[in-house]
Amino acid sequence: MMESSSGISLARAEAFLRLFAILVLVLTACLLGFDTQTKLLFSTIKKTATFRDLGALQVVVYVDSVAAGYNLLQLGRGFISAKLKGKLINVSYVTLPWVCFLLDQAAVYTVFSVNTAALQGSIIAVTGESSLQWMKVCNRYTRFCIQVGGALLIGYLASLIMILLSSLSAFSLFRLYSPKQFLLLKPT
Amino acid sequence: MMESSSGISLARAEAFLRLFAILVLVLTACLLGFDTQTKLLFSTIKKTATFRDLGALQVVVYVDSVAAGYNLLQLGRGFISAKLKGKLINVSYVTLPWVCFLLDQAAVYTVFSVNTAALQGSIIAVTGESSLQWMKVCNRYTRFCIQVGGALLIGYLASLIMILLSSLSAFSLFRLYSPKQFLLLKPT
């Protein structure tokens, strides 16, 4: 009774966004994880570049996988609460939106920050930092670096989707409150 | 008429947080900007470490200064709209909260990401990245590096305050909407 058709369309938009976020996060992790390039150095030593060479890229692979799992759980939560709507609505009137809001905030800042850290590491790999005598590495492993760049770009797309998701969960939570009194719930 | 005493207390909490954010952002920028250490290398060459040696630290100094200015403007906006409350309330019923929400979101993600990028650069400076032949630099400029670490820690405090501020502005915006219909405004 409480949820109107627009409540369902909001849930649908959220489910669609979460599915999209999962796909994009998994794509980022795969693009980084399976990116390798082998080069001959000094015509004798073979060296292979992988995501393990830069700590920040490793962190992105792990964090993005965990974030994809988290969004999958949230997607399942959405389906379950849609099925049990009548029974759960009183238990989880404010608690569940608060939990979702806080978890979504934590997830989006984590994904966004590890992606940015990896971008920073990659920028140093592209340009070098002459004052610290850190040399460029991307002039040797060009194809590898282009794939990393693409993965990070898609990682930012994932961050953007998760920002939208966190705004949606903020909307779902804060619209329950009165527009006049601070932190006073609206009458149902 | 529309704003009750709790509306004023919300504005007060926001003003207090913004003032705190300005102080912390300026402190971060100053700690980084005025951090220098000079060392003799090979007993002949003098080398001075400053925030200009690492691109990411430069960006933090500039972005944190701009963010402090932005929060100052928002603080002024709060005071002006408190003075002109009766006159502005109809013009800015939803537009102003939306603008504040979007600007706050942009500001918090920018500050958070440049801080994280600088942290990533600094971690490489502390640990080095042996697979890429980037060497440690913090064993030579220890005092400089400790000050950078402190500044970044305070930068994360600033990010945390700005996350709270963006949640407050999301609250101020989304509580204006109906809890049942999607994006339907409540009757005033």
PDB file of C-alpha atoms in Angstrom, chain B:
ATOM      1  CA  MET B   1       7.197  31.172   8.412  1.00  0.00           C
ATOM      2  CA  MET B   2       8.462  28.066   6.642  1.00  0.00           C
ATOM      3  CA  GLU B   3      11.717  27.724   8.557  1.00  0.00           C
ATOM      4  CA  SER B   4      11.370  26.588  12.133  1.00  0.00           C
ATOM      5  CA  SER B   5      14.026  26.898  14.831  1.00  0.00           C
ATOM      6  CA  SER B   6      15.442  23.530  13.733  1.00  0.00           C
ATOM      7  CA  GLY B   7      15.936  24.914  10.213  1.00  0.00           C
ATOM      8  CA  ILE B   8      18.144  27.544  11.798  1.00  0.00           C
ATOM      9  CA  SER B   9      20.051  24.937  13.814  1.00  0.00           C
ATOM     10  CA  LEU B  10      20.722  23.002  10.600  1.00  0.00           C
ATOM     11  CA  ALA B  11      22.080  26.194   9.003  1.00  0.00           C
ATOM     12  CA  ARG B  12      24.227  26.730  12.099  1.00  0.00           C
ATOM     13  CA  ALA B  13      25.650  23.210  11.947  1.00  0.00           C
ATOM     14  CA  GLU B  14      26.452  23.767   8.274  1.00  0.00           C
ATOM     15  CA  ALA B  15      28.127  27.118   8.961  1.00  0.00           C
ATOM     16  CA  PHE B  16      30.202  25.583  11.753  1.00  0.00           C
ATOM     17  CA  LEU B  17      31.291  22.663   9.544  1.00  0.00           C
ATOM     18  CA  ARG B  18      32.176  24.991   6.663  1.00  0.00           C
ATOM     19  CA  LEU B  19      34.281  27.186   8.953  1.00  0.00           C
ATOM     20  CA  PHE B  20      36.065  24.084  10.238  1.00  0.00           C
ATOM     21  CA  ALA B  21      36.600  22.845   6.666  1.00  0.00           C
ATOM     22  CA  ILE B  22      38.123  26.203   5.623  1.00  0.00           C
ATOM     23  CA  LEU B  23      40.561  26.139   8.548  1.00  0.00           C
ATOM     24  CA  VAL B  24      41.618  22.551   7.887  1.00  0.00           C
ATOM     25  CA  LEU B  25      41.975  23.073   4.118  1.00  0.00           C
ATOM     26  CA  VAL B  26      44.108  26.200   4.613  1.00  0.00           C
ATOM     27  CA  LEU B  27      46.215  24.329   7.194  1.00  0.00           C
ATOM     28  CA  THR B  28      46.806  21.481   4.716  1.00  0.00           C
ATOM     29  CA  ALA B  29      47.807  23.876   1.937  1.00  0.00           C
ATOM     30  CA  CYS B  30      50.176  25.793   4.238  1.00  0.00           C
ATOM     31  CA  LEU B  31      51.780  22.656   5.697  1.00  0.00           C
ATOM     32  CA  LEU B  32      52.498  21.417   2.168  1.00  0.00           C
ATOM     33  CA  GLY B  33      53.359  24.778   0.627  1.00  0.00           C
ATOM     34  CA  PHE B  34      55.895  25.847   3.246  1.00  0.00           C
ATOM     35  CA  ASP B  35      57.525  22.438   3.638  1.00  0.00           C
ATOM     36  CA  THR B  36      61.161  22.502   2.517  1.00  0.00           C
ATOM     37  CA  GLN B  37      64.294  20.591   3.408  1.00  0.00           C
ATOM     38  CA  THR B  38      67.787  21.161   2.024  1.00  0.00           C
ATOM     39  CA  LYS B  39      70.389  18.406   1.877  1.00  0.00           C
ATOM     40  CA  LEU B  40      73.972  18.196   0.703  1.00  0.00           C
ATOM     41  CA  LEU B  41      74.386  15.449  -1.874  1.00  0.00           C
ATOM     42  CA  PHE B  42      77.916  14.112  -2.468  1.00  0.00           C
ATOM     43  CA  SER B  43      79.155  16.975  -0.195  1.00  0.00           C
ATOM     44  CA  THR B  44      79.033  19.458  -3.096  1.00  0.00           C
ATOM     45  CA  ILE B  45      75.530  19.654  -4.588  1.00  0.00           C
ATOM     46  CA  LYS B  46      72.822  21.298  -2.493  1.00  0.00           C
ATOM     47  CA  LYS B  47      69.341  20.029  -3.195  1.00  0.00           C
ATOM     48  CA  THR B  48      66.116  21.380  -1.699  1.00  0.00           C
ATOM     49  CA  ALA B  49      62.963  19.289  -1.516  1.00  0.00           C
ATOM     50  CA  THR B  50      59.722  21.252  -1.909  1.00  0.00           C
ATOM     51  CA  PHE B  51      56.138  20.384  -2.791  1.00  0.00           C
ATOM     52  CA  ARG B  52      57.005  21.238  -6.413  1.00  0.00           C
ATOM     53  CA  ASP B  53      59.045  18.037  -6.726  1.00  0.00           C
ATOM     54  CA  LEU B  54      55.940  15.878  -6.911  1.00  0.00           C
ATOM     55  CA  GLY B  55      53.163  16.986  -9.277  1.00  0.00           C
ATOM     56  CA  ALA B  56      50.425  15.551  -7.058  1.00  0.00           C
ATOM     57  CA  LEU B  57      51.488  17.676  -4.066  1.00  0.00           C
ATOM     58  CA  GLN B  58      51.323  20.843  -6.167  1.00  0.00           C
ATOM     59  CA  VAL B  59      47.786  19.935  -7.205  1.00  0.00           C
ATOM     60  CA  VAL B  60      46.767  19.429  -3.552  1.00  0.00           C
ATOM     61  CA  VAL B  61      48.045  22.894  -2.596  1.00  0.00           C
ATOM     62  CA  TYR B  62      46.091  24.584  -5.396  1.00  0.00           C
ATOM     63  CA  VAL B  63      42.904  22.494  -5.110  1.00  0.00           C
ATOM     64  CA  ASP B  64      42.718  22.814  -1.314  1.00  0.00           C
ATOM     65  CA  SER B  65      43.109  26.594  -1.588  1.00  0.00           C
ATOM     66  CA  VAL B  66      40.298  26.764  -4.155  1.00  0.00           C
ATOM     67  CA  ALA B  67      38.113  24.473  -2.013  1.00  0.00           C
ATOM     68  CA  ALA B  68      38.691  26.738   1.007  1.00  0.00           C
ATOM     69  CA  GLY B  69      37.567  29.692  -1.135  1.00  0.00           C
ATOM     70  CA  TYR B  70      34.502  27.756  -2.273  1.00  0.00           C
ATOM     71  CA  ASN B  71      33.522  26.975   1.318  1.00  0.00           C
ATOM     72  CA  LEU B  72      34.025  30.638   2.213  1.00  0.00           C
ATOM     73  CA  LEU B  73      31.594  31.610  -0.580  1.00  0.00           C
ATOM     74  CA  GLN B  74      29.085  29.017   0.658  1.00  0.00           C
ATOM     75  CA  LEU B  75      29.444  30.408   4.189  1.00  0.00           C
ATOM     76  CA  GLY B  76      28.690  33.885   2.845  1.00  0.00           C
ATOM     77  CA  ARG B  77      25.718  32.484   0.892  1.00  0.00           C
ATOM     78  CA  GLY B  78      24.382  30.973   4.131  1.00  0.00           C
ATOM     79  CA  PHE B  79      24.619  34.313   5.940  1.00  0.00           C
ATOM     80  CA  ILE B  80      22.992  36.244   3.083  1.00  0.00           C
ATOM     81  CA  SER B  81      20.115  33.774   2.699  1.00  0.00           C
ATOM     82  CA  ALA B  82      19.610  33.876   6.492  1.00  0.00           C
ATOM     83  CA  LYS B  83      19.265  37.687   6.276  1.00  0.00           C
ATOM     84  CA  LEU B  84      16.990  37.680   3.209  1.00  0.00           C
ATOM     85  CA  LYS B  85      15.057  34.573   4.241  1.00  0.00           C
ATOM     86  CA  GLY B  86      11.575  35.959   3.676  1.00  0.00           C
ATOM     87  CA  LYS B  87      12.394  37.344   0.234  1.00  0.00           C
ATOM     88  CA  LEU B  88      14.424  34.529  -1.264  1.00  0.00           C
ATOM     89  CA  ILE B  89      12.395  31.552  -0.127  1.00  0.00           C
ATOM     90  CA  ASN B  90      10.166  31.439  -3.187  1.00  0.00           C
ATOM     91  CA  VAL B  91      12.857  32.001  -5.786  1.00  0.00           C
ATOM     92  CA  SER B  92      15.173  29.366  -4.391  1.00  0.00           C
ATOM     93  CA  TYR B  93      12.793  26.741  -3.113  1.00  0.00           C
ATOM     94  CA  VAL B  94      14.379  23.831  -5.031  1.00  0.00           C
ATOM     95  CA  THR B  95      16.933  25.469  -7.337  1.00  0.00           C
ATOM     96  CA  LEU B  96      19.346  26.623  -4.648  1.00  0.00           C
ATOM     97  CA  PRO B  97      19.414  23.263  -2.768  1.00  0.00           C
ATOM     98  CA  TRP B  98      20.059  21.473  -6.084  1.00  0.00           C
ATOM     99  CA  VAL B  99      22.914  23.844  -6.985  1.00  0.00           C
ATOM    100  CA  CYS B 100      24.435  23.474  -3.500  1.00  0.00           C
ATOM    101  CA  PHE B 101      24.067  19.696  -3.641  1.00  0.00           C
ATOM    102  CA  LEU B 102      25.804  19.397  -7.023  1.00  0.00           C
ATOM    103  CA  LEU B 103      28.578  21.874  -6.149  1.00  0.00           C
ATOM    104  CA  ASP B 104      29.211  20.144  -2.808  1.00  0.00           C
ATOM    105  CA  GLN B 105      29.396  16.761  -4.515  1.00  0.00           C
ATOM    106  CA  ALA B 106      31.871  18.091  -7.092  1.00  0.00           C
ATOM    107  CA  ALA B 107      33.954  19.752  -4.364  1.00  0.00           C
ATOM    108  CA  VAL B 108      34.137  16.730  -2.078  1.00  0.00           C
ATOM    109  CA  TYR B 109      35.116  14.309  -4.848  1.00  0.00           C
ATOM    110  CA  THR B 110      37.756  16.716  -6.147  1.00  0.00           C
ATOM    111  CA  VAL B 111      39.339  17.294  -2.738  1.00  0.00           C
ATOM    112  CA  PHE B 112      39.159  13.605  -1.866  1.00  0.00           C
ATOM    113  CA  SER B 113      40.697  12.475  -5.140  1.00  0.00           C
ATOM    114  CA  VAL B 114      43.611  14.923  -5.218  1.00  0.00           C
ATOM    115  CA  ASN B 115      44.385  14.007  -1.626  1.00  0.00           C
ATOM    116  CA  THR B 116      44.370  10.310  -2.520  1.00  0.00           C
ATOM    117  CA  ALA B 117      46.541  10.924  -5.581  1.00  0.00           C
ATOM    118  CA  ALA B 118      49.065  12.745  -3.402  1.00  0.00           C
ATOM    119  CA  LEU B 119      48.974   9.909  -0.881  1.00  0.00           C
ATOM    120  CA  GLN B 120      49.707   7.417  -3.656  1.00  0.00           C
ATOM    121  CA  GLY B 121      52.642   9.516  -4.880  1.00  0.00           C
ATOM    122  CA  SER B 122      53.931   9.813  -1.326  1.00  0.00           C
ATOM    123  CA  ILE B 123      53.625   6.076  -0.703  1.00  0.00           C
ATOM    124  CA  ILE B 124      55.817   5.472  -3.761  1.00  0.00           C
ATOM    125  CA  ALA B 125      58.257   8.045  -2.374  1.00  0.00           C
ATOM    126  CA  VAL B 126      58.379   6.174   0.960  1.00  0.00           C
ATOM    127  CA  THR B 127      58.528   2.580  -0.263  1.00  0.00           C
ATOM    128  CA  GLY B 128      59.879   2.933  -3.794  1.00  0.00           C
ATOM    129  CA  GLU B 129      58.696   0.614  -6.564  1.00  0.00           C
ATOM    130  CA  SER B 130      61.583  -1.756  -7.201  1.00  0.00           C
ATOM    131  CA  SER B 131      60.009  -3.435 -10.252  1.00  0.00           C
ATOM    132  CA  LEU B 132      59.910  -0.061 -12.020  1.00  0.00           C
ATOM    133  CA  GLN B 133      63.292   1.065 -10.628  1.00  0.00           C
ATOM    134  CA  TRP B 134      61.730   4.024  -8.832  1.00  0.00           C
ATOM    135  CA  MET B 135      63.830   4.536  -5.733  1.00  0.00           C
ATOM    136  CA  LYS B 136      62.828   5.711  -2.280  1.00  0.00           C
ATOM    137  CA  VAL B 137      63.406   9.379  -1.596  1.00  0.00           C
ATOM    138  CA  CYS B 138      62.106   9.659   1.965  1.00  0.00           C
ATOM    139  CA  ASN B 139      65.177   8.090   3.561  1.00  0.00           C
ATOM    140  CA  ARG B 140      67.062  11.241   2.537  1.00  0.00           C
ATOM    141  CA  TYR B 141      64.397  13.875   3.252  1.00  0.00           C
ATOM    142  CA  THR B 142      62.879  12.422   6.412  1.00  0.00           C
ATOM    143  CA  ARG B 143      61.628  15.598   8.092  1.00  0.00           C
ATOM    144  CA  PHE B 144      60.135  16.818   4.816  1.00  0.00           C
ATOM    145  CA  CYS B 145      58.302  13.537   4.326  1.00  0.00           C
ATOM    146  CA  ILE B 146      56.893  13.464   7.873  1.00  0.00           C
ATOM    147  CA  GLN B 147      55.438  16.941   7.345  1.00  0.00           C
ATOM    148  CA  VAL B 148      53.896  15.834   4.029  1.00  0.00           C
ATOM    149  CA  GLY B 149      52.360  12.828   5.808  1.00  0.00           C
ATOM    150  CA  GLY B 150      50.883  15.060   8.494  1.00  0.00           C
ATOM    151  CA  ALA B 151      49.495  17.446   5.874  1.00  0.00           C
ATOM    152  CA  LEU B 152      47.830  14.578   3.991  1.00  0.00           C
ATOM    153  CA  LEU B 153      46.325  13.248   7.236  1.00  0.00           C
ATOM    154  CA  ILE B 154      44.818  16.689   7.889  1.00  0.00           C
ATOM    155  CA  GLY B 155      43.717  16.721   4.239  1.00  0.00           C
ATOM    156  CA  TYR B 156      41.729  13.549   4.916  1.00  0.00           C
ATOM    157  CA  LEU B 157      40.140  15.250   7.928  1.00  0.00           C
ATOM    158  CA  ALA B 158      39.102  18.026   5.534  1.00  0.00           C
ATOM    159  CA  SER B 159      37.682  15.413   3.136  1.00  0.00           C
ATOM    160  CA  LEU B 160      35.711  13.862   5.990  1.00  0.00           C
ATOM    161  CA  ILE B 161      34.215  17.231   6.962  1.00  0.00           C
ATOM    162  CA  MET B 162      33.306  17.862   3.321  1.00  0.00           C
ATOM    163  CA  ILE B 163      31.659  14.414   3.101  1.00  0.00           C
ATOM    164  CA  LEU B 164      29.532  15.414   6.115  1.00  0.00           C
ATOM    165  CA  LEU B 165      28.750  18.741   4.413  1.00  0.00           C
ATOM    166  CA  SER B 166      27.709  17.011   1.187  1.00  0.00           C
ATOM    167  CA  SER B 167      25.460  14.659   3.183  1.00  0.00           C
ATOM    168  CA  LEU B 168      23.921  17.716   4.873  1.00  0.00           C
ATOM    169  CA  SER B 169      23.240  19.364   1.524  1.00  0.00           C
ATOM    170  CA  ALA B 170      21.764  16.082   0.208  1.00  0.00           C
ATOM    171  CA  PHE B 171      19.538  16.027   3.296  1.00  0.00           C
ATOM    172  CA  SER B 172      18.458  19.638   2.765  1.00  0.00           C
ATOM    173  CA  LEU B 173      17.560  18.873  -0.843  1.00  0.00           C
ATOM    174  CA  PHE B 174      15.959  15.439  -0.723  1.00  0.00           C
ATOM    175  CA  ARG B 175      13.772  16.039   2.319  1.00  0.00           C
ATOM    176  CA  LEU B 176      11.825  18.466   0.131  1.00  0.00           C
ATOM    177  CA  TYR B 177      10.576  15.500  -1.920  1.00  0.00           C
ATOM    178  CA  SER B 178       7.627  13.222  -1.298  1.00  0.00           C
ATOM    179  CA  PRO B 179       8.411   9.886   0.391  1.00  0.00           C
ATOM    180  CA  LYS B 180       5.944   8.090  -1.875  1.00  0.00           C
ATOM    181  CA  GLN B 181       6.222   9.548  -5.380  1.00  0.00           C
ATOM    182  CA  PHE B 182       9.523   9.691  -7.265  1.00  0.00           C
ATOM    183  CA  LEU B 183      10.794  13.283  -7.621  1.00  0.00           C
ATOM    184  CA  LEU B 184       7.465  14.772  -6.615  1.00  0.00           C
ATOM    185  CA  LEU B 185       7.768  17.843  -4.424  1.00  0.00           C
ATOM    186  CA  LYS B 186       5.865  17.934  -1.159  1.00  0.00           C
ATOM    187  CA  PRO B 187       3.179  20.546  -0.797  1.00  0.00           C
ATOM    188  CA  THR B 188       4.573  23.487   1.167  1.00  0.00           C
TER     189      THR B 188
END
